[in-house]
PDB file of N, CA and C in Angstrom:
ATOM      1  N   UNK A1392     -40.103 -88.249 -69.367  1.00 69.00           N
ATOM      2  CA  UNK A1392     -39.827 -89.551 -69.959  1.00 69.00           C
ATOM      3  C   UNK A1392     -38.320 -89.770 -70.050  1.00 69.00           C
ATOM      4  N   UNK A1393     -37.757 -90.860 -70.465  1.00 68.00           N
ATOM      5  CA  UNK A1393     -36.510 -90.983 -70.517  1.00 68.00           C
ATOM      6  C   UNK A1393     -36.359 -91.029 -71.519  1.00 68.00           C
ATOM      7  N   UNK A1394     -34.862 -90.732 -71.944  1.00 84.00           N
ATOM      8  CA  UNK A1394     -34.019 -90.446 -72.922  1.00 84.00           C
ATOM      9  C   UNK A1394     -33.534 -91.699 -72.703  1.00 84.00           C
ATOM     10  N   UNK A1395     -33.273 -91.617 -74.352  1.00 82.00           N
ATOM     11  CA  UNK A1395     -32.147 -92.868 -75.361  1.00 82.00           C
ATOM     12  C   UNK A1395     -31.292 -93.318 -74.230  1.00 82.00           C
ATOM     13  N   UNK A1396     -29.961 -92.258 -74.167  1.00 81.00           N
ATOM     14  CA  UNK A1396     -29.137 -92.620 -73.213  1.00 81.00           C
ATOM     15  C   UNK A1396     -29.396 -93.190 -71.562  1.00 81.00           C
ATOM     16  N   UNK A1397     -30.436 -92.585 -71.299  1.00 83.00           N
ATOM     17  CA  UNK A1397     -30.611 -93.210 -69.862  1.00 83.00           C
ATOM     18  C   UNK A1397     -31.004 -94.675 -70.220  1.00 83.00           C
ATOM     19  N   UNK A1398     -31.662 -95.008 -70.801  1.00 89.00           N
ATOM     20  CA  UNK A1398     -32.280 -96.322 -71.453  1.00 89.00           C
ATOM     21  C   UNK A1398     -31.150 -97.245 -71.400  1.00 89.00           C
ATOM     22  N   UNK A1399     -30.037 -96.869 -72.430  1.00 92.00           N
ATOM     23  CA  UNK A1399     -28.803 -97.602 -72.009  1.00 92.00           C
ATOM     24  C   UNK A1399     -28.381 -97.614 -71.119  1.00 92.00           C
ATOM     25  N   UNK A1400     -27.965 -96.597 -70.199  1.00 88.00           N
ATOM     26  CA  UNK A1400     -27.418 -96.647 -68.765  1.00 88.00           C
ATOM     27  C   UNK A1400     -28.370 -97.829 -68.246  1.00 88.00           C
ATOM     28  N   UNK A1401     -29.282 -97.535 -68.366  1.00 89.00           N
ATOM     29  CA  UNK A1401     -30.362 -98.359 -67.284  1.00 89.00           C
ATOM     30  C   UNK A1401     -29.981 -99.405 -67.474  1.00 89.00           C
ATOM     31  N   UNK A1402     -30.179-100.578 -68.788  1.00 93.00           N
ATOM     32  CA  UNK A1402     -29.764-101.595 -69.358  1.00 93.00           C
ATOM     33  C   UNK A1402     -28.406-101.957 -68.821  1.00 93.00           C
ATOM     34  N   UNK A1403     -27.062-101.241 -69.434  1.00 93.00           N
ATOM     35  CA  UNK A1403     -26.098-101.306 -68.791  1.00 93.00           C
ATOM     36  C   UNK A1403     -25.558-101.940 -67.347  1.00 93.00           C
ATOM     37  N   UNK A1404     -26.196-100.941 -66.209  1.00 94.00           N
ATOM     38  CA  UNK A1404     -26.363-101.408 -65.156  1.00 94.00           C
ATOM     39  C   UNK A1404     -27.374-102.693 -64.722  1.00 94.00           C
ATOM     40  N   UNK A1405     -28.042-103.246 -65.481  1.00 95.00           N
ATOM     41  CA  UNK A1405     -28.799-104.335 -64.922  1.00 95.00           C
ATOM     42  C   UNK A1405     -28.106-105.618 -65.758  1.00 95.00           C
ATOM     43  N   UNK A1406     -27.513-105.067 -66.799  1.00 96.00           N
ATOM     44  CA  UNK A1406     -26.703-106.379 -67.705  1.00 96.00           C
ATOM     45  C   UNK A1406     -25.447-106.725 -66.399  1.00 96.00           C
ATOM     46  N   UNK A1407     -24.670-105.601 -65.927  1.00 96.00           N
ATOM     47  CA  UNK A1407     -23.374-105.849 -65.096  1.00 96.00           C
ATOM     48  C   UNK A1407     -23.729-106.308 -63.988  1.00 96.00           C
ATOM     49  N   UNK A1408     -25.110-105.901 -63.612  1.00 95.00           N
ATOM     50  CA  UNK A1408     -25.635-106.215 -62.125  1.00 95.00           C
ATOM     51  C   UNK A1408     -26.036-108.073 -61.959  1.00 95.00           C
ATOM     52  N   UNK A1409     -26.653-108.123 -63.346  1.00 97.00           N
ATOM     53  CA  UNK A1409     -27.048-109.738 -63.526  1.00 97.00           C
ATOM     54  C   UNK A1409     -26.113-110.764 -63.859  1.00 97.00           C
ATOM     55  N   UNK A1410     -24.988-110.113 -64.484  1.00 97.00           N
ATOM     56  CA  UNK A1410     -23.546-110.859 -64.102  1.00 97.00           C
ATOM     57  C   UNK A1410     -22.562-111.196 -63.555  1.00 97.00           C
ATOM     58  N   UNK A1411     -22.944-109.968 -62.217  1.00 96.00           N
ATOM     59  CA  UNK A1411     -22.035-110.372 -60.722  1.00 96.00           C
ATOM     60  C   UNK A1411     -23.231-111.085 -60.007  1.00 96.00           C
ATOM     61  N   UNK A1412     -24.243-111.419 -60.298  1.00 95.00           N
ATOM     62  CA  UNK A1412     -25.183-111.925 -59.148  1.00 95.00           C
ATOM     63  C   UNK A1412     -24.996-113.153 -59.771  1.00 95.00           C
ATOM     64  N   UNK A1413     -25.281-113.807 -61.279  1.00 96.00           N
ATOM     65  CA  UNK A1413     -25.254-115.112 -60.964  1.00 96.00           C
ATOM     66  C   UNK A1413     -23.478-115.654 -61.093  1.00 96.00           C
ATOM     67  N   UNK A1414     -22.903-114.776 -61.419  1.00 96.00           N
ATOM     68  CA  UNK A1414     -20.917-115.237 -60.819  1.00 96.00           C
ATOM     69  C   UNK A1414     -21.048-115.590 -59.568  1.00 96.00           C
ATOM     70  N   UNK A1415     -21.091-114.406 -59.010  1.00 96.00           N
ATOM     71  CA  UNK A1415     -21.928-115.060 -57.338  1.00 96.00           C
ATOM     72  C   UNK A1415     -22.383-116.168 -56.817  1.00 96.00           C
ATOM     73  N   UNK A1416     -23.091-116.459 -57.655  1.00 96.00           N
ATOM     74  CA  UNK A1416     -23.702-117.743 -56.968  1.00 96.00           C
ATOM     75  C   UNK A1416     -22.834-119.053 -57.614  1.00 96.00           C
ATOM     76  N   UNK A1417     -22.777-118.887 -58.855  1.00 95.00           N
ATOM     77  CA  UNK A1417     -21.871-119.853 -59.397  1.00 95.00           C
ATOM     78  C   UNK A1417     -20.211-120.194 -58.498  1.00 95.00           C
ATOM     79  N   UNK A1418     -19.678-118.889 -57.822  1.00 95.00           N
ATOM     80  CA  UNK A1418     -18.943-118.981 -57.155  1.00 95.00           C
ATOM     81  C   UNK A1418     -18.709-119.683 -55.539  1.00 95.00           C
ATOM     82  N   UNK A1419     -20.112-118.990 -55.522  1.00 95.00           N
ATOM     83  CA  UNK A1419     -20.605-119.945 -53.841  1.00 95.00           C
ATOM     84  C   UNK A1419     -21.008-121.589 -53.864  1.00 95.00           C
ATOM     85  N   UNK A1420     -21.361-121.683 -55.275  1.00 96.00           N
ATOM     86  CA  UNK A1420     -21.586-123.079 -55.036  1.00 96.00           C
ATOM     87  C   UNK A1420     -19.983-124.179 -55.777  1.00 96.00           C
ATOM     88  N   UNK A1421     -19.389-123.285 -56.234  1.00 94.00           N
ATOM     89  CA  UNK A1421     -18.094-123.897 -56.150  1.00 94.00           C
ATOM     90  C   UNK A1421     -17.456-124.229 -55.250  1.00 94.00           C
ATOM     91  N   UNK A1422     -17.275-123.202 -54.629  1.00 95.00           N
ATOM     92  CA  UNK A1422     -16.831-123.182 -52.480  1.00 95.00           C
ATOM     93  C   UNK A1422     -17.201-124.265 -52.058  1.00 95.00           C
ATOM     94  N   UNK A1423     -18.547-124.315 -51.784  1.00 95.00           N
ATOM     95  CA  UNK A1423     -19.260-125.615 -51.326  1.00 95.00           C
ATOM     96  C   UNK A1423     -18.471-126.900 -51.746  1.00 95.00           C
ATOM     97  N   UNK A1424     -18.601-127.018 -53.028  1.00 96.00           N
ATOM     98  CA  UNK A1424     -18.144-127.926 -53.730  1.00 96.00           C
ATOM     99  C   UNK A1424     -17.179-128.500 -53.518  1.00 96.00           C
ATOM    100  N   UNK A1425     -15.528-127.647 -53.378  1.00 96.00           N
ATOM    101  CA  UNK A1425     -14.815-127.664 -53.070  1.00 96.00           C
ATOM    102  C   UNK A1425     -14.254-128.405 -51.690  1.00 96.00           C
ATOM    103  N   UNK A1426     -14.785-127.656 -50.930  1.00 96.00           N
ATOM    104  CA  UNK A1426     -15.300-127.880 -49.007  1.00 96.00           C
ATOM    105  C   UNK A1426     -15.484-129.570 -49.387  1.00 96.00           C
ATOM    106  N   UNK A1427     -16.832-129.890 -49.528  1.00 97.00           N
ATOM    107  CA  UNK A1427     -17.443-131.045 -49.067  1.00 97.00           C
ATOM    108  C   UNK A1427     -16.263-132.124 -50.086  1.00 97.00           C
ATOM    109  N   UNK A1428     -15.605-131.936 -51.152  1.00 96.00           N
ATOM    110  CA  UNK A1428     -14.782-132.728 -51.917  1.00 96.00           C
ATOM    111  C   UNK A1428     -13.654-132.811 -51.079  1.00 96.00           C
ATOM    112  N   UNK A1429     -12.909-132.250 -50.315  1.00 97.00           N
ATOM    113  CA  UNK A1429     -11.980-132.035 -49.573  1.00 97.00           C
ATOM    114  C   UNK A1429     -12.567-132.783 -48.151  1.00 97.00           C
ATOM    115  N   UNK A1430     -13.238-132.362 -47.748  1.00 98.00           N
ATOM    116  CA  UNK A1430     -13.855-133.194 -46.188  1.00 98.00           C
ATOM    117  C   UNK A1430     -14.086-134.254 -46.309  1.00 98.00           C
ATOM    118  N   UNK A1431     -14.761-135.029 -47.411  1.00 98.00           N
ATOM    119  CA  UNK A1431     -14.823-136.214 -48.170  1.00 98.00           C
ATOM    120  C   UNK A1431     -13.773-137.323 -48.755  1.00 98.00           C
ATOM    121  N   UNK A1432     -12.751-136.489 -49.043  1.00 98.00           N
ATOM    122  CA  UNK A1432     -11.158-137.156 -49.341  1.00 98.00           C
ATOM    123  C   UNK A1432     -10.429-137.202 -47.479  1.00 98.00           C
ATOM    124  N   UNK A1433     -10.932-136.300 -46.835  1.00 97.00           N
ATOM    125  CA  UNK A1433      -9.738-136.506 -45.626  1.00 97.00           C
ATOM    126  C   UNK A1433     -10.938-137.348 -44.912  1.00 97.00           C
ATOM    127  N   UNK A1434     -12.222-137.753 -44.965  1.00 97.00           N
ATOM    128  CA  UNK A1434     -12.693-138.952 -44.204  1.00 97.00           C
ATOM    129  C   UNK A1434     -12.207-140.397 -44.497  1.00 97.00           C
ATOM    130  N   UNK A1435     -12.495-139.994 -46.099  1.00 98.00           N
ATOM    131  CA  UNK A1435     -11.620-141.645 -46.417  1.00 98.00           C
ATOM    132  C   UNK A1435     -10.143-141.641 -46.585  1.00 98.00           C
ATOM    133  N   UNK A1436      -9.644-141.220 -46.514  1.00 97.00           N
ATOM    134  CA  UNK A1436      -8.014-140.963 -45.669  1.00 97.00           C
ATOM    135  C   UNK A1436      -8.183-141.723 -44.122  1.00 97.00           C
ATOM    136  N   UNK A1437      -8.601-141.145 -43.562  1.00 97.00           N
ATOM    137  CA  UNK A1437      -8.649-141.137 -42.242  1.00 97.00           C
ATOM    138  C   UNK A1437      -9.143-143.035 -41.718  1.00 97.00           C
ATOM    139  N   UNK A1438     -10.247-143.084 -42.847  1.00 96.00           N
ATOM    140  CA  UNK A1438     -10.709-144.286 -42.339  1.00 96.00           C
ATOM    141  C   UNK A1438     -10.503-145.797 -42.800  1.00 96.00           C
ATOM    142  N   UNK A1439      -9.048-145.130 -44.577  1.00 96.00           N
ATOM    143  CA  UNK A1439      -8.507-146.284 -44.732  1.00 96.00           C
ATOM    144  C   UNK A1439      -7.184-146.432 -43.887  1.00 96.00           C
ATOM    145  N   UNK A1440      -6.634-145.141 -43.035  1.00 95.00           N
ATOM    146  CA  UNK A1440      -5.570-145.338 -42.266  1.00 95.00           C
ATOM    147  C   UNK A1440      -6.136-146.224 -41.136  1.00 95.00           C
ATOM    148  N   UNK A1441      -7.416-145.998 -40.282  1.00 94.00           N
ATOM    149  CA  UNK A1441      -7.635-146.872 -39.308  1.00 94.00           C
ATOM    150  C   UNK A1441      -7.605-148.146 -39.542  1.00 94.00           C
ATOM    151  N   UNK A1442      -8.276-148.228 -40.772  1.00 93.00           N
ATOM    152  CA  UNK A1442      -8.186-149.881 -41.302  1.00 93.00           C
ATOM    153  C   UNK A1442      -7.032-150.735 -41.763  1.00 93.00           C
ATOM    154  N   UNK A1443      -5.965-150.115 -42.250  1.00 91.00           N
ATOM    155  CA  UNK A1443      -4.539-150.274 -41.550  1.00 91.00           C
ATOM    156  C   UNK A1443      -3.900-150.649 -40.631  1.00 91.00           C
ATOM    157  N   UNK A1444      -4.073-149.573 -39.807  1.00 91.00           N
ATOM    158  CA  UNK A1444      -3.720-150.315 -38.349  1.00 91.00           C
ATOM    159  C   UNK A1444      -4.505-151.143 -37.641  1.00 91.00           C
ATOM    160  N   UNK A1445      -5.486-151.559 -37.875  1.00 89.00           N
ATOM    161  CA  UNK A1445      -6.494-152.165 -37.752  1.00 89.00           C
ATOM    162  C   UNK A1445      -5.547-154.023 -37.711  1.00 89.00           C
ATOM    163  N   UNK A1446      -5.578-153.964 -39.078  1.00 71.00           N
ATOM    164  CA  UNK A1446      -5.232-154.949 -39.906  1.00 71.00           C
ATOM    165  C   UNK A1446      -3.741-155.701 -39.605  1.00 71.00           C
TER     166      UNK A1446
END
């Protein structure tokens, strides 16, 4: 059977493990975020400059 201490270890490791996994994801969907906010500002850049010269 397990002991006290392994009990914590065990715990331990699944508390640190469940807080780099959802950082993780919280992090990846920042990226994203980031990305498509940025690709999104240089389209309409791009397409109030055409309309500019357009004009």
């Amino acid at each position: 059977m397990f002991e006290f201490q392994q009990y914590l270890g065990f715990l331990l490791f699944l508390t640190i493990f469940t807080i780099g996994f959802w950082l993780m994801i919280f992090l990846i969907h920042f990226a994203f975020y980031w990305v498509y906010g940025t690709t999104r500002e240089l389209l309409q850049e791009r397409k109030e400059k055409k309309a500019l010269e357009q004009a």
